[in-house]
């Protein structure tokens, strides 16, 4: 009897291993697009930014569905300024969910699907989109969960769903260069291990693997272990294929990389950077008594290890900004950073069942930083100073 039970168990295990091997190696979905480098008839000019005395930059961290937190903050800023956020900043960037937001808030109104029309801004459209599509994106059929070992052997979620959602809401016809403003989207180049910056203005557009917005965003949000990386396949017999994934694992907050790129393009200006976090996970160790903490091993420390890495990623970017201020005239670079710890309750970056709590966290962020929020609103309300230095030099008497 026992022998039969053991044999039956081994038979079931062997069948599962064989099925899982076939499924994960031959049947899992991919995200593959044709590589079609963008060759504009004329370069998408950045000259309009050269006339500005101060460049205003908005940067949004990664964080999955917790991207709703910065979206609610952006909505609050729009209501206070009485204008869409696409009319407030000069340059927009974001990693992972931040890439969706940075590009989404710059969608021209005519491209917003008819069934989502009627919103006061693209921000409200994005909030509705997150609420309606998160459960579809971050859930999988039972067979995928089972055969992938709940994400141990292949990506946790289906690439086809990500493709379908982005294609539906960005449409096939909307291009990256169609967006209202200068947008910079970081993505991780898998082969080189470097972060590549997709840019929709200037000469950098010639380095794009495609000008299709939904395909570029798919590449920037395909988080490792979560969705399959994106492949841009070149023409047959060419080896110029490129493979991209979410940059959050390497740089969840891209401020230093983006700012360096901007400084190289536009030196000798003033810069204001607003960085919006998507919620920091709490440290479990912070809730623990030393009597429990001293017994922790690898399994218990692993959650705090990842939390600490992401916290330090953000802190490292702020330290870089502080150093930049110390090495230059402090008035040339100003920044504000807004983030919140997502506790009571904690919301995981893929926990679509807890979406309703994210608005509560966003409201708490705004309330706890009310003085800073007022300073931000005041700063964003300042009119652009154009060529003030040149004007004063022109008016100075000659000798």
Short mmCIF file of N, CA and C in Angstrom, two decimals, residues 63-202:
data_model
loop_
_atom_site.label_atom_id
_atom_site.label_comp_id
_atom_site.label_asym_id
_atom_site.label_seq_id
_atom_site.Cartn_x
_atom_site.Cartn_y
_atom_site.Cartn_z
N UNK A 63 7.27 51.31 -9.01
CA UNK A 63 6.51 50.80 -7.87
C UNK A 63 5.24 50.06 -8.21
N UNK A 64 5.10 49.56 -9.44
CA UNK A 64 3.92 48.77 -9.79
C UNK A 64 2.62 49.54 -9.61
N UNK A 65 1.62 48.88 -9.03
CA UNK A 65 0.32 49.54 -8.86
C UNK A 65 0.41 50.72 -7.90
N UNK A 66 1.50 50.78 -7.11
CA UNK A 66 1.65 51.92 -6.21
C UNK A 66 1.93 53.21 -6.98
N UNK A 67 2.03 53.11 -8.30
CA UNK A 67 2.10 54.30 -9.13
C UNK A 67 0.87 55.19 -8.96
N UNK A 68 -0.19 54.63 -8.40
CA UNK A 68 -1.37 55.44 -8.11
C UNK A 68 -1.06 56.55 -7.10
N UNK A 69 -0.09 56.31 -6.22
CA UNK A 69 0.25 57.33 -5.22
C UNK A 69 0.76 58.60 -5.89
N UNK A 70 1.81 58.54 -6.76
CA UNK A 70 2.22 59.77 -7.44
C UNK A 70 1.14 60.33 -8.36
N UNK A 71 0.29 59.47 -8.91
CA UNK A 71 -0.79 59.97 -9.76
C UNK A 71 -1.77 60.83 -8.96
N UNK A 72 -2.10 60.39 -7.75
CA UNK A 72 -2.98 61.20 -6.91
C UNK A 72 -2.31 62.52 -6.51
N UNK A 73 -1.00 62.48 -6.27
CA UNK A 73 -0.27 63.70 -5.93
C UNK A 73 -0.26 64.66 -7.13
N UNK A 74 -0.03 64.11 -8.32
CA UNK A 74 -0.06 64.93 -9.53
C UNK A 74 -1.44 65.55 -9.72
N UNK A 75 -2.48 64.76 -9.48
CA UNK A 75 -3.85 65.27 -9.59
C UNK A 75 -4.09 66.43 -8.62
N UNK A 76 -3.53 66.30 -7.41
CA UNK A 76 -3.65 67.37 -6.41
C UNK A 76 -2.95 68.64 -6.91
N UNK A 77 -1.75 68.49 -7.46
CA UNK A 77 -1.00 69.64 -7.98
C UNK A 77 -1.77 70.30 -9.12
N UNK A 78 -2.33 69.49 -10.00
CA UNK A 78 -3.12 70.04 -11.12
C UNK A 78 -4.30 70.86 -10.62
N UNK A 79 -5.00 70.34 -9.62
CA UNK A 79 -6.16 71.05 -9.08
C UNK A 79 -5.75 72.37 -8.43
N UNK A 80 -4.58 72.37 -7.78
CA UNK A 80 -4.11 73.59 -7.13
C UNK A 80 -3.66 74.63 -8.18
N UNK A 81 -3.04 74.17 -9.24
CA UNK A 81 -2.53 75.09 -10.26
C UNK A 81 -3.58 75.41 -11.32
N UNK A 82 -4.65 74.60 -11.32
CA UNK A 82 -5.73 74.78 -12.30
C UNK A 82 -5.25 74.63 -13.74
N UNK A 83 -4.36 73.66 -13.94
CA UNK A 83 -3.87 73.37 -15.29
C UNK A 83 -3.34 71.93 -15.31
N UNK A 84 -3.34 71.27 -16.47
CA UNK A 84 -2.79 69.91 -16.54
C UNK A 84 -1.29 69.92 -16.29
N UNK A 85 -0.79 68.83 -15.74
CA UNK A 85 0.63 68.74 -15.39
C UNK A 85 1.51 68.84 -16.63
N UNK A 86 0.97 68.51 -17.80
CA UNK A 86 1.75 68.58 -19.05
C UNK A 86 2.09 70.02 -19.43
N UNK A 87 1.44 71.00 -18.75
CA UNK A 87 1.73 72.41 -19.01
C UNK A 87 2.62 73.02 -17.92
N UNK A 88 3.07 72.18 -16.99
CA UNK A 88 3.79 72.69 -15.82
C UNK A 88 5.30 72.48 -15.93
N UNK A 89 5.70 71.27 -16.35
CA UNK A 89 7.13 70.93 -16.40
C UNK A 89 7.63 70.97 -17.85
N UNK A 90 8.94 70.99 -17.98
CA UNK A 90 9.57 71.00 -19.30
C UNK A 90 10.01 69.60 -19.72
N UNK A 91 10.41 68.79 -18.74
CA UNK A 91 10.96 67.46 -19.01
C UNK A 91 10.34 66.47 -18.04
N UNK A 92 10.01 65.27 -18.55
CA UNK A 92 9.32 64.26 -17.76
C UNK A 92 10.07 62.94 -17.88
N UNK A 93 10.19 62.23 -16.76
CA UNK A 93 10.86 60.94 -16.79
C UNK A 93 10.33 60.05 -15.68
N UNK A 94 10.51 58.75 -15.83
CA UNK A 94 10.09 57.81 -14.80
C UNK A 94 10.50 56.41 -15.14
N UNK A 95 10.71 55.61 -14.11
CA UNK A 95 11.11 54.21 -14.27
C UNK A 95 9.91 53.31 -14.03
N UNK A 96 9.78 52.26 -14.84
CA UNK A 96 8.75 51.25 -14.63
C UNK A 96 7.35 51.88 -14.65
N UNK A 97 6.61 51.78 -13.56
CA UNK A 97 5.29 52.42 -13.54
C UNK A 97 5.43 53.92 -13.76
N UNK A 98 6.57 54.48 -13.37
CA UNK A 98 6.83 55.89 -13.61
C UNK A 98 6.95 56.21 -15.10
N UNK A 99 7.39 55.23 -15.91
CA UNK A 99 7.46 55.43 -17.36
C UNK A 99 6.06 55.52 -17.95
N UNK A 100 5.15 54.70 -17.42
CA UNK A 100 3.75 54.77 -17.87
C UNK A 100 3.18 56.15 -17.56
N UNK A 101 3.48 56.64 -16.36
CA UNK A 101 2.92 57.93 -15.94
C UNK A 101 3.56 59.08 -16.73
N UNK A 102 4.90 59.09 -16.84
CA UNK A 102 5.58 60.18 -17.54
C UNK A 102 5.12 60.30 -18.99
N UNK A 103 4.89 59.17 -19.64
CA UNK A 103 4.41 59.21 -21.02
C UNK A 103 2.90 59.45 -21.05
N UNK A 104 2.16 58.81 -20.14
CA UNK A 104 0.69 58.90 -20.15
C UNK A 104 0.17 60.29 -19.91
N UNK A 105 0.79 61.07 -19.03
CA UNK A 105 0.31 62.42 -18.75
C UNK A 105 0.63 63.39 -19.88
N UNK A 106 1.40 62.91 -20.87
CA UNK A 106 1.73 63.73 -22.03
C UNK A 106 1.05 63.27 -23.31
N UNK A 107 0.06 62.37 -23.18
CA UNK A 107 -0.68 61.93 -24.35
C UNK A 107 -1.55 63.07 -24.87
N UNK A 108 -1.47 63.41 -26.15
CA UNK A 108 -2.38 64.42 -26.70
C UNK A 108 -3.83 63.97 -26.52
N UNK A 109 -4.68 64.90 -26.24
CA UNK A 109 -6.08 64.59 -25.91
C UNK A 109 -6.76 63.74 -26.99
N UNK A 110 -6.43 63.98 -28.24
CA UNK A 110 -7.12 63.27 -29.33
C UNK A 110 -6.83 61.77 -29.33
N UNK A 111 -5.76 61.34 -28.61
CA UNK A 111 -5.41 59.93 -28.58
C UNK A 111 -6.02 59.18 -27.39
N UNK A 112 -6.66 59.89 -26.47
CA UNK A 112 -7.29 59.22 -25.34
C UNK A 112 -8.54 58.50 -25.85
N UNK A 113 -8.68 57.18 -25.59
CA UNK A 113 -9.82 56.42 -26.10
C UNK A 113 -11.15 57.08 -25.77
N UNK A 114 -12.11 56.97 -26.68
CA UNK A 114 -13.40 57.65 -26.54
C UNK A 114 -14.12 57.27 -25.25
N UNK A 115 -14.01 55.98 -24.85
CA UNK A 115 -14.72 55.55 -23.65
C UNK A 115 -14.06 56.06 -22.37
N UNK A 116 -12.92 56.75 -22.49
CA UNK A 116 -12.27 57.36 -21.33
C UNK A 116 -12.31 58.88 -21.42
N UNK A 117 -13.02 59.40 -22.42
CA UNK A 117 -13.08 60.84 -22.62
C UNK A 117 -13.89 61.48 -21.49
N UNK A 118 -13.75 62.80 -21.38
CA UNK A 118 -14.52 63.52 -20.36
C UNK A 118 -13.74 63.84 -19.12
N UNK A 119 -12.53 63.33 -19.00
CA UNK A 119 -11.69 63.67 -17.85
C UNK A 119 -11.09 65.06 -18.03
N UNK A 120 -10.81 65.72 -16.92
CA UNK A 120 -10.22 67.05 -16.99
C UNK A 120 -8.76 67.01 -17.43
N UNK A 121 -8.11 65.87 -17.24
CA UNK A 121 -6.71 65.75 -17.64
C UNK A 121 -6.38 64.29 -17.91
N UNK A 122 -5.21 64.09 -18.55
CA UNK A 122 -4.74 62.72 -18.81
C UNK A 122 -4.46 61.99 -17.49
N UNK A 123 -4.17 62.73 -16.43
CA UNK A 123 -3.90 62.12 -15.12
C UNK A 123 -5.11 61.35 -14.62
N UNK A 124 -6.28 61.94 -14.72
CA UNK A 124 -7.50 61.26 -14.29
C UNK A 124 -7.77 60.03 -15.14
N UNK A 125 -7.46 60.12 -16.41
CA UNK A 125 -7.58 58.96 -17.30
C UNK A 125 -6.66 57.83 -16.83
N UNK A 126 -5.43 58.17 -16.47
CA UNK A 126 -4.49 57.15 -16.00
C UNK A 126 -4.94 56.53 -14.69
N UNK A 127 -5.49 57.32 -13.79
CA UNK A 127 -5.99 56.79 -12.52
C UNK A 127 -7.07 55.75 -12.78
N UNK A 128 -7.98 56.07 -13.68
CA UNK A 128 -9.03 55.11 -14.03
C UNK A 128 -8.46 53.86 -14.68
N UNK A 129 -7.45 54.06 -15.53
CA UNK A 129 -6.81 52.93 -16.21
C UNK A 129 -6.16 51.98 -15.20
N UNK A 130 -5.44 52.53 -14.22
CA UNK A 130 -4.81 51.69 -13.19
C UNK A 130 -5.86 50.89 -12.43
N UNK A 131 -6.96 51.53 -12.10
CA UNK A 131 -8.01 50.86 -11.32
C UNK A 131 -8.66 49.73 -12.12
N UNK A 132 -8.80 49.94 -13.41
CA UNK A 132 -9.54 48.97 -14.22
C UNK A 132 -8.69 47.82 -14.76
N UNK A 133 -7.39 48.06 -14.95
CA UNK A 133 -6.57 47.05 -15.63
C UNK A 133 -5.61 46.30 -14.71
N UNK A 134 -5.43 46.76 -13.47
CA UNK A 134 -4.42 46.14 -12.60
C UNK A 134 -4.72 44.68 -12.30
N UNK A 135 -5.99 44.35 -12.06
CA UNK A 135 -6.31 42.96 -11.74
C UNK A 135 -6.06 42.04 -12.93
N UNK A 136 -6.28 42.55 -14.15
CA UNK A 136 -6.03 41.76 -15.37
C UNK A 136 -4.53 41.57 -15.58
N UNK A 137 -3.76 42.62 -15.36
CA UNK A 137 -2.31 42.55 -15.58
C UNK A 137 -1.61 41.67 -14.56
N UNK A 138 -2.00 41.81 -13.30
CA UNK A 138 -1.27 41.16 -12.22
C UNK A 138 -2.00 39.95 -11.65
N UNK A 139 -2.62 39.20 -12.54
CA UNK A 139 -3.18 37.90 -12.19
C UNK A 139 -2.91 36.97 -13.37
N UNK A 140 -2.92 35.68 -13.12
CA UNK A 140 -2.60 34.70 -14.17
C UNK A 140 -3.57 33.53 -14.09
N UNK A 141 -3.76 32.81 -15.21
CA UNK A 141 -4.56 31.59 -15.18
C UNK A 141 -3.94 30.57 -14.22
N UNK A 142 -4.77 29.72 -13.66
CA UNK A 142 -4.29 28.75 -12.67
C UNK A 142 -3.17 27.87 -13.23
N UNK A 143 -3.28 27.49 -14.52
CA UNK A 143 -2.28 26.59 -15.10
C UNK A 143 -0.91 27.28 -15.18
N UNK A 144 -0.92 28.59 -15.44
CA UNK A 144 0.36 29.30 -15.51
C UNK A 144 1.01 29.37 -14.12
N UNK A 145 0.20 29.67 -13.12
CA UNK A 145 0.73 29.70 -11.75
C UNK A 145 1.33 28.35 -11.37
N UNK A 146 0.58 27.30 -11.70
CA UNK A 146 1.01 25.94 -11.31
C UNK A 146 2.29 25.53 -12.05
N UNK A 147 2.29 25.68 -13.38
CA UNK A 147 3.41 25.18 -14.18
C UNK A 147 4.65 26.07 -14.08
N UNK A 148 4.45 27.35 -13.75
CA UNK A 148 5.61 28.24 -13.58
C UNK A 148 6.12 28.21 -12.15
N UNK A 149 5.49 27.40 -11.31
CA UNK A 149 5.89 27.35 -9.91
C UNK A 149 5.66 28.70 -9.23
N UNK A 150 4.53 29.36 -9.59
CA UNK A 150 4.19 30.68 -9.05
C UNK A 150 5.35 31.67 -9.24
N UNK A 151 5.89 31.62 -10.50
CA UNK A 151 6.92 32.59 -10.86
C UNK A 151 8.35 32.15 -10.60
N UNK A 152 8.56 30.95 -10.11
CA UNK A 152 9.92 30.49 -9.83
C UNK A 152 10.67 30.10 -11.11
N UNK A 153 9.94 29.56 -12.11
CA UNK A 153 10.59 29.01 -13.30
C UNK A 153 10.44 29.89 -14.53
N UNK A 154 9.48 30.79 -14.54
CA UNK A 154 9.28 31.72 -15.66
C UNK A 154 8.52 32.94 -15.13
N UNK A 155 8.37 34.01 -15.92
CA UNK A 155 7.73 35.22 -15.41
C UNK A 155 6.37 34.95 -14.76
N UNK A 156 6.10 35.69 -13.71
CA UNK A 156 4.88 35.46 -12.92
C UNK A 156 3.60 35.75 -13.70
N UNK A 157 3.66 36.75 -14.60
CA UNK A 157 2.46 37.17 -15.31
C UNK A 157 2.65 37.07 -16.81
N UNK A 158 1.56 37.15 -17.55
CA UNK A 158 1.57 36.89 -18.99
C UNK A 158 1.95 38.14 -19.79
N UNK A 159 2.96 38.00 -20.62
CA UNK A 159 3.38 39.11 -21.47
C UNK A 159 2.30 39.54 -22.43
N UNK A 160 1.47 38.60 -22.88
CA UNK A 160 0.39 38.94 -23.82
C UNK A 160 -0.58 39.96 -23.21
N UNK A 161 -0.82 39.85 -21.91
CA UNK A 161 -1.74 40.78 -21.26
C UNK A 161 -1.15 42.19 -21.21
N UNK A 162 0.14 42.28 -20.89
CA UNK A 162 0.80 43.58 -20.88
C UNK A 162 0.75 44.20 -22.27
N UNK A 163 1.06 43.40 -23.28
CA UNK A 163 1.02 43.85 -24.67
C UNK A 163 -0.37 44.37 -25.01
N UNK A 164 -1.40 43.60 -24.67
CA UNK A 164 -2.78 43.95 -25.04
C UNK A 164 -3.23 45.25 -24.37
N UNK A 165 -2.91 45.41 -23.09
CA UNK A 165 -3.34 46.61 -22.36
C UNK A 165 -2.65 47.85 -22.92
N UNK A 166 -1.34 47.78 -23.13
CA UNK A 166 -0.61 48.94 -23.63
C UNK A 166 -1.01 49.29 -25.06
N UNK A 167 -1.19 48.28 -25.88
CA UNK A 167 -1.59 48.52 -27.27
C UNK A 167 -2.98 49.15 -27.34
N UNK A 168 -3.89 48.68 -26.46
CA UNK A 168 -5.26 49.21 -26.45
C UNK A 168 -5.29 50.67 -26.02
N UNK A 169 -4.55 50.99 -24.97
CA UNK A 169 -4.68 52.32 -24.39
C UNK A 169 -3.72 53.35 -24.97
N UNK A 170 -2.60 52.91 -25.56
CA UNK A 170 -1.74 53.86 -26.25
C UNK A 170 -2.06 53.90 -27.75
N UNK A 171 -2.69 52.85 -28.23
CA UNK A 171 -3.03 52.64 -29.64
C UNK A 171 -1.78 52.42 -30.49
N UNK A 172 -1.97 51.77 -31.64
CA UNK A 172 -0.85 51.50 -32.53
C UNK A 172 -0.34 52.76 -33.22
N UNK A 173 -1.22 53.73 -33.38
CA UNK A 173 -0.85 54.91 -34.16
C UNK A 173 -0.09 55.97 -33.35
N UNK A 174 -0.17 55.91 -32.02
CA UNK A 174 0.49 56.93 -31.20
C UNK A 174 1.99 56.66 -31.12
N UNK A 175 2.77 57.63 -31.54
CA UNK A 175 4.23 57.46 -31.52
C UNK A 175 4.83 58.19 -30.32
N UNK A 176 6.05 57.82 -29.99
CA UNK A 176 6.77 58.42 -28.87
C UNK A 176 6.98 59.91 -29.11
N UNK A 177 7.27 60.26 -30.36
CA UNK A 177 7.52 61.67 -30.68
C UNK A 177 6.24 62.49 -30.76
N UNK A 178 5.07 61.85 -30.69
CA UNK A 178 3.79 62.57 -30.67
C UNK A 178 3.50 63.21 -29.31
N UNK A 179 4.17 62.76 -28.26
CA UNK A 179 3.85 63.24 -26.91
C UNK A 179 4.06 64.75 -26.80
N UNK A 180 3.33 65.35 -25.89
CA UNK A 180 3.28 66.81 -25.80
C UNK A 180 4.61 67.45 -25.41
N UNK A 181 5.45 66.73 -24.66
CA UNK A 181 6.68 67.32 -24.12
C UNK A 181 7.87 66.38 -24.29
N UNK A 182 9.02 66.85 -23.82
CA UNK A 182 10.24 66.06 -23.82
C UNK A 182 10.14 64.99 -22.73
N UNK A 183 10.15 63.72 -23.13
CA UNK A 183 9.99 62.60 -22.20
C UNK A 183 11.21 61.68 -22.33
N UNK A 184 11.75 61.30 -21.18
CA UNK A 184 12.91 60.40 -21.13
C UNK A 184 12.50 59.14 -20.36
N UNK A 185 12.61 58.00 -21.01
CA UNK A 185 12.21 56.73 -20.39
C UNK A 185 13.42 55.80 -20.27
N UNK A 186 13.86 55.50 -19.06
CA UNK A 186 14.97 54.56 -18.88
C UNK A 186 14.52 53.11 -19.05
N UNK A 187 15.36 52.31 -19.67
CA UNK A 187 15.12 50.86 -19.77
C UNK A 187 16.47 50.16 -19.66
N UNK A 188 16.45 48.96 -19.12
CA UNK A 188 17.69 48.21 -18.92
C UNK A 188 18.03 47.41 -20.17
N UNK A 189 19.17 47.69 -20.76
CA UNK A 189 19.68 46.90 -21.88
C UNK A 189 20.25 45.62 -21.31
N UNK A 190 19.60 44.51 -21.58
CA UNK A 190 19.94 43.25 -20.92
C UNK A 190 21.35 42.78 -21.28
N UNK A 191 21.75 42.96 -22.53
CA UNK A 191 23.06 42.45 -22.96
C UNK A 191 24.22 43.24 -22.37
N UNK A 192 24.08 44.56 -22.32
CA UNK A 192 25.19 45.37 -21.82
C UNK A 192 25.10 45.59 -20.31
N UNK A 193 23.90 45.41 -19.74
CA UNK A 193 23.70 45.67 -18.32
C UNK A 193 23.63 47.16 -18.01
N UNK A 194 23.56 47.99 -19.05
CA UNK A 194 23.49 49.43 -18.85
C UNK A 194 22.05 49.93 -19.01
N UNK A 195 21.79 51.09 -18.41
CA UNK A 195 20.48 51.70 -18.57
C UNK A 195 20.51 52.60 -19.79
N UNK A 196 19.58 52.33 -20.69
CA UNK A 196 19.46 53.11 -21.92
C UNK A 196 18.32 54.11 -21.75
N UNK A 197 18.49 55.32 -22.25
CA UNK A 197 17.46 56.36 -22.13
C UNK A 197 16.75 56.54 -23.47
N UNK A 198 15.48 56.10 -23.54
CA UNK A 198 14.67 56.41 -24.71
C UNK A 198 14.27 57.89 -24.60
N UNK A 199 14.51 58.66 -25.66
CA UNK A 199 14.21 60.10 -25.65
C UNK A 199 13.44 60.47 -26.91
N UNK A 200 12.41 61.29 -26.75
CA UNK A 200 11.54 61.60 -27.89
C UNK A 200 11.81 62.96 -28.54
N UNK A 201 12.91 63.60 -28.18
CA UNK A 201 13.29 64.86 -28.79
C UNK A 201 14.80 64.86 -29.01
N UNK A 202 15.25 65.70 -29.95
CA UNK A 202 16.67 65.83 -30.22
C UNK A 202 17.22 64.69 -31.06
#
